[in-house]
Amino acid sequence: MLTFILHRLLWLLPVLIAVATITFALMHLVPGGPWDSNRRLPPAAEENLNRRYGLDKPLPEQFIDYLADLAQGDLGVSYRSLNRPVSAIIWDGARVSFTLGFIALLVAVGFGVPVGLLAALRQNTVIDYASVGFVSIGASLPSFVTGMLLLVVFSAELHLLPTAGWGSFRQAIMPVLALSILPAAYISRVTRASMLEVLQQDYVRTARAKGLREQVIVMRHVVRNGMIPVLTVIGPVAAALVTGSFIIEYLFSIPGIGRTFVTSIGARDYGVIMGTTLFYAFVVVLFNLMVDILYVFVDPRIRYQ
Amino acid sequence: MTLKLRGSWLWLLVVAVAVAAAALTACSDSDDDGNGGTTDGGDGLAADQTLRIRLIGEPTTLDPQLAAFTPDIGVVKQLWRGLFYYGDVDLSIVPAAALEIPTVENGGISEDGLTYTIKLRDDLTWSDGQALTAEDFEYSLKRLFDPAAGGGGYYYSYYTDIIGGQEAVDGGSLDEVSVSAVDATTLEIKLSQPRATLLTLLALWPAYPVREDVVSTGESWTEAGTLVGNGPYVLSEWAHDDHITLTANENYWGDDQPTLETIDYRIQPNEGAALIAYDNGELDMTPIPLTDAARFADSPEQIQYAQLATLGMQFNVTRAPFDNVDVRRAFTAAIDRDTFVNDVRGGVGQATTSWLPPGILGYDADRGKDYAFDADQAKQFLEDAGFPGGEGLPDITLMVGDSQSEALSSQFVQEQVKRNLGVDIEIETLEGATFEDRFLSSDFQVTLGGWSADYADAENWLPSLWGTEASNNISLYSNTQFDDLMEQAAAELAPEKRADLYRQGEAILIDEDVAFGPIYHNVKNWLAKPWVDGIAFTEADSETPGDWFFTRVSIKEH
Amino acid sequence: MREAAPPAAQLELRAPLLYRSLWVDALRRFSRNRIAMLGLGFVLLVAVLALLAPVIDRYDPSFQQYSAINQGPSWDHWFGTDALGRDQWSRVVHGARISLGIGLLTTVVALSIGLTVGLAAALGGRSVDNVVMRGTDVAYAFPELLMLILIISVVGSSFVMMVIAIGIVSWPTLARLVRGQSLSLQERDFVLAARATGAGRVHVATTHLLPNALGPVMVAAVFAIPLAIFAEAALAFIGLGIPPPAAGWGRLVADGYVGVRSSPHLVLFPTLAIALTMVSFTFIGDGLRDALDPRASRNQPAKERISRRRP
């Protein structure tokens, strides 16, 4: 097990370097630069800026400089938020997005798994259709539509909830709802499918034949085994939630990293783009690793050499 | 079956109850209800003098010598006062940190108009109590040309009449910049040629004073807690990407003492959500999205007023077919501006055929009358150009960025050209920075562009944008007659003569050469709660109406 | 001697029939699933409407009528008009072409890449698998937005480019799924048997792995279609969609949503279109999964089901 973890962690480095290289290349290939806006900077000013931030050096040299700084933990500064350290920007944004995403994940799993389980146990009854259908309807709309609807209903019409910002519990309700609907539907669907498949298994039939009570069967066999595919799904869902959704953060004015990232791409804010991409890559790889580890613990049939 | 059934129901129930309970208990921690307080703050003023406004985005910087975008400038204006300021909504210049307006009579301006000797008030202080002297102004104005500071910004180029300025930006010594503190209350500025607008320029943000020991603390000196200004407000909190809080400066020396105690900026990029926030009582002022213009047309809370801004078709006059003046005439005359402003924009705007907006000296109400909307005339122009009925025209692409308003305007223009000229043009929509890159390298045939004034003078509209050598000449327009007029106007001090010279210049630009196809002047359309009193809006507001005069605003009891 | 057909010929006849009957069976099961058929029906309806768009629209979708701006639904304009006076019914119907087109074609692209990569990973042995999977990791971890902006800024945002662009960023999930399925299938007895009798890798892949893995993969693909439609909507929201005046449903919603309180009809109809299509594809996907799995409980004879209930 330990060697497995170590092996995967060692792969982290080449993955990050590959991501860094591709991002750096793409960033500079895309037309437009950090100083572009709808009026031209005086040419001397542009020269001064490029010289100050090392943007007048040849690209390979810039890349090596970046890697060298990175090795020392220096992610550089932002241009859009002039001279603010990229690490501070990522830290501030990621904290917010992570909290929001984590709560949304809890809600999604907290609703999705029981609903899916219920639907599986009561397959093809009204309860099955109603519960899965209900969750799916919320998931059949693009997230910005769901978000806007929530805003219109709860803020504009009912004046119950605040529209903007981040900080209090009330401000988090709508974004969490909007964010968790799609994953909840997806998780409930996967749970239902997986539980259904387990319910067909011979060992469940055997357990019933043995005369075990239904609830024991469900708890000990069905849920345990049925959760495996659900866990694999939760991994990427969690990673996506935690890295922030631009649309939700834009609509609800949440200072998260999803919004910062998209804005930085539009602004060609190189430092933030690189830093955030590496951060994302790190999170995704880490989450995949955690899921794979979890997998091993939950399903003893899986063996990794 | 029963227990497990109850088990999963139970789980669902628990989660639901937890969420509901938390929501209910949190209902009491309302920190964004409207201005609390029906208690009298005296004179009918509310007890809580807080103004809550929406900011369209996170400011790039709060460094006055580098502030470039509207959120930056809007906030900077509250934190500092320069030598001069706008006296009233007519944008007249009055002394602020200066003691009096320098003139030739009082010796403030030398006979040849090249030396300004400005006396400062002797009661100037920074917000932390320290004295503000002419040395601070010397440091700040020199800093405007420092390649590591203002020399990397947009605005230093307006001040390059100051001897030594341009050289410093190019790498020369800052000591050569001819701004010097003769003594603690006297500042001397030497110009290379007379400049009629110098006093106005000294009222703008690039000329605001910063203190050397504050700036030297490092790159993050603009954060709350380290930033020190001399204006009516102080930066008490800057939660990045979320909100900015300003509080009244106790050590403010100025005559325009603020009544507001707090200005609360909420950063809310989505204007639809901002409108909902306004409805919900979370904001006191917000812009009206174009799509909702009709709904608020008769609202008593609406504030609508003209801006010094022009939008229209920006031609690359060196690229076919827009290198042909008759083609430009044809396109300009093919646009039904009145329908655009009245029907499509719901009346928000002012149709125009002029480049300069009304309010700028040199504006001529008859400018461009030959190109008012007339489909037959437009077709005639096209025939004059050698393309009767559009035959022989190369493919034409209208290049725009990805904003909603550009999508709307470009589709309108496309349809107008098709209907009134019989010409089919393509719309090329580019992602933001991709568009800017092409735009700034003039790599397009025609685009939707325009200008929004930095300050209310024709000098900001003509030479820097249309002069042959001007760095901001995106259209690649060049006309030596025009350049000559601009040179004359630059050195002219008498207002009427200047206005006349600029008027003549615009006549060449628009009436003769049709270098730009104007469509409309923009108009600000905002909402303000009835308890916000004293809003003094001007044509040169940055973002929020009245943001030059927030010191006049107060919150009434409500 | 006509009764007894040669045994060899009989066997030949039967083997392919048995093989094909998995799909025929599935088809039959699917057609008996009412909800899935409902979904399929709706999708087909939308497809027909999309194909017939030039015929059934009542105005040219780009015709601007300035006297009829932002009007609600009426007899003249079934779905109302937008900010430039264009008929929304026509825009929605033409939008169906773009949305459905993007949904289907991007899934085809993603599927092609995903299948190839996933199978290659599963079959290539451990080291190939490792490299390919880490490559997928990189592709997965990569910010798609940056990639999309690059592609779009370089080649322009036409329909074809959008399809390729979205397809390119969606393949990692499918590849993962294919690889996962293939790996687990490889351990199954029938595959081991095939290998034991000397079947080559490619043959195993195409004859044994692909058809069995195809089930869940097809289900995933069906779910991917509405996600592609969402992607088009999200991109339009950010401003990167197909350039105007062409507009998919996503762009229609994005255009209208700021004014949702003044002109709700602009958001309502395209949103309904997206929602109903999404739900329909979901039903189809569910139905497909149930149909392809002969052991799914709904496919068991009724008396098995009753025995599951206990007092």
Coordinates of N, CA, C and O in Angstrom, one line a residue, chain B residues 8-132:
Chain B
S8 N -33.4 5.4 5.9 CA -33.0 6.4 4.9 C -33.9 7.6 4.9 O -33.4 8.7 4.6
W9 N -35.2 7.4 5.3 CA -36.0 8.6 5.5 C -35.4 9.4 6.6 O -35.4 10.7 6.5
L10 N -35.0 8.7 7.6 CA -34.5 9.5 8.8 C -33.3 10.3 8.4 O -33.1 11.5 8.8
W11 N -32.4 9.7 7.6 CA -31.2 10.4 7.1 C -31.6 11.7 6.4 O -31.1 12.8 6.7
L12 N -32.5 11.5 5.4 CA -33.0 12.7 4.7 C -33.6 13.7 5.6 O -33.4 14.9 5.5
L13 N -34.4 13.2 6.5 CA -35.1 14.1 7.4 C -34.1 14.9 8.3 O -34.2 16.1 8.4
V14 N -33.1 14.2 8.8 CA -32.1 14.9 9.6 C -31.4 16.0 8.8 O -31.3 17.1 9.3
V15 N -31.0 15.7 7.6 CA -30.3 16.7 6.8 C -31.3 17.9 6.5 O -30.9 19.0 6.7
A16 N -32.5 17.6 6.2 CA -33.5 18.7 5.9 C -33.7 19.5 7.1 O -33.6 20.7 7.1
V17 N -33.8 18.9 8.3 CA -34.1 19.6 9.5 C -32.8 20.5 9.9 O -33.0 21.7 10.2
A18 N -31.7 19.9 9.7 CA -30.5 20.6 10.0 C -30.4 21.9 9.2 O -30.1 23.0 9.7
V19 N -30.6 21.7 7.9 CA -30.5 22.9 7.0 C -31.5 23.9 7.4 O -31.3 25.1 7.5
A20 N -32.8 23.5 7.6 CA -33.8 24.4 7.9 C -33.6 25.1 9.2 O -33.7 26.3 9.3
A21 N -33.1 24.3 10.2 CA -32.8 25.0 11.5 C -31.7 26.0 11.4 O -31.9 27.1 11.9
A22 N -30.7 25.7 10.7 CA -29.6 26.6 10.5 C -30.1 27.9 9.8 O -29.8 29.0 10.2
A23 N -30.9 27.6 8.8 CA -31.4 28.8 8.1 C -32.3 29.7 9.0 O -32.1 30.9 9.0
L24 N -33.1 29.1 9.8 CA -34.0 29.9 10.7 C -33.2 30.6 11.7 O -33.4 31.8 12.0
T25 N -32.2 29.9 12.3 CA -31.5 30.6 13.3 C -30.6 31.7 12.7 O -30.4 32.8 13.3
A26 N -30.2 31.5 11.5 CA -29.3 32.5 10.9 C -30.2 33.7 10.4 O -29.6 34.7 10.1
C27 N -31.5 33.5 10.3 CA -32.3 34.6 9.9 C -32.2 35.8 10.7 O -32.4 36.9 10.3
S28 N -31.7 35.6 12.0 CA -31.6 36.7 12.9 C -30.3 37.5 12.7 O -30.2 38.6 13.1
D29 N -29.3 36.8 12.1 CA -28.1 37.6 11.9 C -28.1 38.3 10.6 O -27.3 38.1 9.7
S30 N -29.0 39.3 10.5 CA -29.1 40.0 9.3 C -28.1 41.2 9.3 O -28.3 42.1 10.0
D31 N -27.1 41.0 8.5 CA -26.1 42.1 8.5 C -26.3 42.9 7.2 O -25.7 44.0 7.0
D32 N -27.1 42.4 6.2 CA -27.3 43.2 5.1 C -28.7 43.7 4.9 O -29.2 43.7 3.8
D33 N -29.4 44.0 5.9 CA -30.6 44.6 5.7 C -30.4 46.1 5.3 O -29.3 46.5 5.4
G34 N -31.4 46.8 5.0 CA -31.2 48.1 4.5 C -30.6 49.0 5.6 O -30.3 48.5 6.7
N35 N -30.4 50.2 5.3 CA -29.9 51.1 6.3 C -30.8 51.0 7.6 O -32.0 51.4 7.5
G36 N -30.2 50.6 8.6 CA -31.1 50.5 9.8 C -31.3 51.9 10.3 O -30.7 52.9 9.9
G37 N -32.2 52.0 11.2 CA -32.3 53.3 11.9 C -33.4 54.2 11.3 O -33.3 54.8 10.3
T38 N -34.5 54.3 12.1 CA -35.4 55.3 11.8 C -35.2 56.4 12.9 O -35.9 57.4 12.9
T39 N -34.2 56.1 13.7 CA -33.9 57.1 14.7 C -33.3 58.4 14.0 O -32.5 58.3 13.0
D40 N -33.6 59.5 14.5 CA -33.2 60.7 13.9 C -31.7 61.0 14.1 O -31.3 61.0 15.2
G41 N -31.0 61.2 13.1 CA -29.6 61.6 13.2 C -29.4 63.1 13.3 O -28.4 63.6 13.1
G42 N -30.5 63.7 13.4 CA -30.5 65.2 13.4 C -30.7 65.7 12.0 O -30.2 65.2 11.1
D43 N -31.5 66.8 11.8 CA -31.7 67.4 10.5 C -32.3 66.4 9.6 O -32.1 66.4 8.4
G44 N -33.1 65.4 10.1 CA -33.7 64.5 9.2 C -32.7 63.5 8.6 O -33.1 62.7 7.7
L45 N -31.5 63.4 9.2 CA -30.5 62.5 8.7 C -30.7 61.1 9.4 O -31.0 61.1 10.6
A46 N -30.4 60.1 8.7 CA -30.5 58.8 9.3 C -29.3 58.6 10.2 O -28.3 59.3 10.1
A47 N -29.5 57.8 11.2 CA -28.4 57.5 12.2 C -27.2 56.9 11.5 O -26.1 57.1 11.9
D48 N -27.5 56.0 10.6 CA -26.4 55.2 9.9 C -26.1 55.9 8.6 O -26.8 55.7 7.6
Q49 N -25.1 56.7 8.6 CA -24.7 57.4 7.3 C -23.8 56.5 6.5 O -22.6 56.7 6.4
T50 N -24.4 55.4 5.9 CA -23.6 54.5 5.1 C -24.2 54.5 3.7 O -25.4 54.3 3.6
L51 N -23.3 54.7 2.7 CA -23.8 54.6 1.3 C -23.3 53.3 0.8 O -22.1 53.0 0.8
R52 N -24.2 52.5 0.2 CA -23.7 51.2 -0.3 C -23.9 51.2 -1.8 O -25.0 51.4 -2.4
I53 N -22.7 51.0 -2.5 CA -22.7 51.1 -3.9 C -22.1 49.8 -4.5 O -21.4 49.1 -3.9
R54 N -22.5 49.6 -5.8 CA -21.9 48.4 -6.5 C -20.7 48.8 -7.2 O -20.6 49.9 -7.9
L55 N -19.7 48.0 -7.2 CA -18.5 48.2 -7.9 C -18.4 47.1 -9.0 O -18.6 45.9 -8.7
I56 N -18.1 47.4 -10.2 CA -18.3 46.5 -11.3 C -17.2 45.4 -11.2 O -17.4 44.3 -11.8
G57 N -16.1 45.6 -10.6 CA -15.1 44.6 -10.5 C -14.0 45.0 -9.5 O -14.0 46.1 -9.0
E58 N -13.1 44.1 -9.2 CA -12.1 44.4 -8.3 C -11.1 45.4 -8.9 O -10.7 45.3 -10.0
P59 N -10.8 46.5 -8.1 CA -9.9 47.4 -8.7 C -8.5 46.8 -9.0 O -8.1 45.9 -8.2
T60 N -7.9 47.2 -10.1 CA -6.6 46.6 -10.4 C -5.6 47.1 -9.4 O -4.7 46.4 -9.0
T61 N -5.7 48.4 -9.0 CA -4.8 48.9 -8.1 C -5.4 50.2 -7.5 O -6.3 50.8 -8.0
L62 N -4.9 50.6 -6.3 CA -5.4 51.9 -5.7 C -4.3 52.9 -5.7 O -4.3 53.8 -5.0
D63 N -3.3 52.6 -6.5 CA -2.1 53.5 -6.6 C -2.5 54.6 -7.6 O -2.8 54.4 -8.7
P64 N -2.6 55.9 -7.1 CA -3.1 56.9 -8.0 C -2.3 57.1 -9.3 O -2.9 57.4 -10.3
Q65 N -1.0 56.9 -9.2 CA -0.2 57.1 -10.4 C -0.4 56.0 -11.4 O 0.0 56.1 -12.6
L66 N -1.1 54.9 -11.0 CA -1.3 53.8 -11.9 C -2.8 53.4 -12.1 O -3.1 52.6 -12.9
A67 N -3.6 54.1 -11.4 CA -5.1 53.8 -11.5 C -5.5 54.0 -12.9 O -5.2 55.0 -13.5
A68 N -6.2 53.0 -13.5 CA -6.5 53.1 -14.9 C -8.0 52.7 -15.2 O -8.5 53.3 -16.1
F69 N -8.6 51.8 -14.5 CA -9.9 51.4 -14.8 C -10.9 52.1 -13.9 O -10.5 52.6 -12.9
T70 N -12.2 52.1 -14.3 CA -13.2 52.9 -13.6 C -13.3 52.5 -12.1 O -13.4 53.4 -11.3
P71 N -13.2 51.2 -11.7 CA -13.3 50.9 -10.3 C -12.1 51.5 -9.5 O -12.3 52.1 -8.5
D72 N -10.9 51.4 -10.1 CA -9.7 52.0 -9.5 C -9.9 53.5 -9.3 O -9.8 54.0 -8.2
I73 N -10.3 54.2 -10.4 CA -10.4 55.7 -10.3 C -11.5 56.1 -9.3 O -11.3 57.0 -8.6
G74 N -12.6 55.4 -9.4 CA -13.7 55.8 -8.5 C -13.4 55.8 -7.1 O -13.8 56.6 -6.3
V75 N -12.6 54.7 -6.7 CA -12.2 54.7 -5.2 C -11.1 55.6 -4.9 O -11.1 56.3 -3.9
V76 N -10.1 55.7 -5.8 CA -9.0 56.6 -5.6 C -9.4 58.1 -5.4 O -8.9 58.8 -4.5
K77 N -10.5 58.5 -6.1 CA -11.0 59.8 -6.0 C -11.5 60.2 -4.6 O -11.5 61.3 -4.2
Q78 N -11.9 59.2 -3.8 CA -12.4 59.4 -2.5 C -11.2 59.5 -1.4 O -11.4 60.0 -0.4
L79 N -10.1 58.9 -1.8 CA -9.0 58.7 -0.8 C -8.0 59.9 -0.9 O -7.2 60.0 0.0
W80 N -8.0 60.6 -1.9 CA -7.0 61.7 -2.1 C -7.6 63.0 -2.6 O -8.7 63.0 -3.2
R81 N -6.9 64.1 -2.4 CA -7.2 65.3 -3.1 C -5.9 65.9 -3.6 O -4.9 65.9 -3.0
G82 N -6.0 66.3 -4.9 CA -4.8 66.9 -5.5 C -4.8 68.4 -5.3 O -5.5 69.0 -4.4
L83 N -3.9 69.1 -6.1 CA -3.8 70.5 -5.9 C -5.1 71.2 -6.2 O -5.4 72.2 -5.6
F84 N -5.8 70.7 -7.2 CA -7.1 71.3 -7.6 C -8.2 70.3 -7.6 O -7.9 69.1 -7.5
Y85 N -9.4 70.8 -7.8 CA -10.5 69.8 -7.9 C -11.6 70.5 -8.6 O -11.6 71.6 -9.0
Y86 N -12.6 69.7 -9.0 CA -13.8 70.3 -9.6 C -14.6 71.0 -8.6 O -14.9 70.5 -7.5
G87 N -15.0 72.3 -8.9 CA -15.8 73.0 -8.0 C -17.2 72.6 -7.9 O -17.9 72.6 -6.8
D88 N -17.8 72.3 -9.0 CA -19.2 72.0 -9.1 C -19.5 71.1 -10.3 O -18.6 70.7 -11.0
V89 N -20.7 70.8 -10.5 CA -21.1 69.9 -11.6 C -20.7 70.5 -13.0 O -20.7 69.8 -14.0
D90 N -20.4 71.8 -13.0 CA -20.0 72.4 -14.3 C -18.6 72.1 -14.6 O -18.0 72.6 -15.6
L91 N -17.9 71.4 -13.7 CA -16.5 71.0 -13.9 C -15.6 72.1 -13.9 O -14.5 72.1 -14.5
S92 N -15.9 73.2 -13.2 CA -15.0 74.3 -13.1 C -13.9 73.9 -12.1 O -14.2 73.2 -11.2
I93 N -12.7 74.5 -12.3 CA -11.6 74.1 -11.5 C -11.5 75.1 -10.3 O -11.5 76.3 -10.5
V94 N -11.4 74.5 -9.1 CA -11.2 75.3 -7.9 C -10.0 74.8 -7.1 O -9.6 73.6 -7.4
P95 N -9.4 75.6 -6.3 CA -8.2 75.0 -5.5 C -8.7 74.0 -4.5 O -9.7 74.1 -3.9
A96 N -7.8 73.0 -4.3 CA -8.1 72.0 -3.2 C -6.9 72.0 -2.3 O -7.0 72.8 -1.3
A97 N -5.9 71.3 -2.6 CA -4.7 71.4 -1.7 C -4.0 72.8 -1.9 O -3.2 73.3 -1.1
A98 N -4.2 73.3 -3.1 CA -3.6 74.6 -3.4 C -4.4 75.7 -2.7 O -5.5 75.6 -2.3
L99 N -3.7 76.9 -2.5 CA -4.3 78.0 -1.7 C -5.3 78.7 -2.6 O -6.4 79.2 -2.2
E100 N -4.8 78.9 -3.9 CA -5.6 79.7 -4.8 C -5.3 79.3 -6.2 O -4.3 78.6 -6.4
I101 N -6.1 79.7 -7.2 CA -5.9 79.3 -8.6 C -4.7 80.2 -9.1 O -4.8 81.4 -8.9
P102 N -3.7 79.7 -9.6 CA -2.6 80.5 -10.1 C -3.0 81.2 -11.4 O -3.6 80.5 -12.2
T103 N -2.7 82.4 -11.5 CA -3.0 83.2 -12.7 C -1.7 84.0 -13.1 O -0.8 84.1 -12.2
V104 N -1.8 84.6 -14.2 CA -0.7 85.5 -14.6 C -0.7 86.7 -13.6 O 0.4 87.2 -13.2
E105 N -1.9 87.2 -13.3 CA -2.0 88.3 -12.4 C -1.4 88.1 -11.0 O -0.6 89.0 -10.5
N106 N -1.7 87.0 -10.4 CA -1.2 86.8 -9.1 C 0.2 86.1 -9.0 O 0.7 85.7 -8.0
G107 N 0.8 86.1 -10.2 CA 2.2 85.6 -10.3 C 2.2 84.1 -10.3 O 3.3 83.5 -10.3
G108 N 1.1 83.4 -10.2 CA 1.1 81.9 -10.2 C 1.6 81.3 -11.5 O 2.2 80.3 -11.6
I109 N 1.3 82.0 -12.6 CA 1.7 81.6 -13.9 C 2.6 82.6 -14.5 O 2.3 83.8 -14.5
S110 N 3.7 82.2 -15.1 CA 4.7 83.2 -15.7 C 4.0 83.8 -16.9 O 3.1 83.2 -17.5
E111 N 4.6 84.9 -17.4 CA 4.1 85.6 -18.6 C 4.0 84.6 -19.8 O 3.1 84.6 -20.6
D112 N 5.1 83.8 -19.9 CA 5.2 83.0 -21.1 C 4.4 81.7 -20.9 O 4.3 80.8 -21.8
G113 N 3.7 81.6 -19.8 CA 2.9 80.4 -19.5 C 3.7 79.1 -19.3 O 3.1 78.0 -19.3
L114 N 5.0 79.3 -19.0 CA 5.8 78.0 -18.9 C 6.2 77.7 -17.5 O 6.6 76.5 -17.2
T115 N 6.0 78.6 -16.6 CA 6.3 78.3 -15.2 C 5.1 78.5 -14.3 O 4.5 79.5 -14.3
Y116 N 4.8 77.5 -13.5 CA 3.6 77.6 -12.6 C 4.2 77.6 -11.2 O 5.0 76.7 -10.8
T117 N 3.8 78.6 -10.4 CA 4.2 78.6 -9.0 C 3.0 78.5 -8.2 O 2.2 79.4 -8.1
I118 N 2.8 77.3 -7.6 CA 1.5 77.0 -6.9 C 1.7 77.1 -5.4 O 2.6 76.4 -4.8
K119 N 0.9 77.9 -4.7 CA 1.0 78.0 -3.3 C 0.0 77.0 -2.7 O -1.1 76.9 -3.1
L120 N 0.5 76.3 -1.6 CA -0.3 75.3 -1.0 C -0.9 75.9 0.3 O -0.4 76.8 0.9
R121 N -2.0 75.3 0.8 CA -2.5 75.6 2.1 C -1.5 75.2 3.1 O -0.7 74.3 2.9
D122 N -1.6 75.8 4.3 CA -0.7 75.4 5.3 C -1.3 74.5 6.3 O -0.6 74.1 7.3
D123 N -2.5 74.1 6.1 CA -3.1 73.2 7.1 C -3.3 71.8 6.5 O -4.1 71.0 7.0
L124 N -2.5 71.4 5.5 CA -2.7 70.1 4.9 C -2.2 69.0 5.8 O -1.0 69.1 6.3
T125 N -2.9 67.9 5.9 CA -2.4 66.8 6.7 C -2.8 65.5 5.9 O -3.7 65.5 5.2
W126 N -2.0 64.5 6.2 CA -2.4 63.2 5.8 C -3.4 62.6 6.7 O -3.6 63.1 7.8
S127 N -4.0 61.5 6.3 CA -5.1 60.9 7.2 C -4.5 60.4 8.5 O -5.3 60.2 9.5
D128 N -3.2 60.2 8.6 CA -2.7 59.7 9.9 C -2.2 60.9 10.7 O -1.5 60.7 11.8
G129 N -2.5 62.1 10.3 CA -2.1 63.3 11.1 C -0.9 64.0 10.7 O -0.6 65.2 11.0
Q130 N 0.0 63.3 10.0 CA 1.3 64.0 9.6 C 1.0 65.1 8.6 O 0.1 65.1 7.8
A131 N 1.9 66.0 8.6 CA 1.8 67.2 7.7 C 2.1 66.8 6.3 O 3.0 66.1 6.0
L132 N 1.3 67.5 5.4 CA 1.5 67.3 4.0 C 2.1 68.5 3.4 O 1.6 69.6 3.6

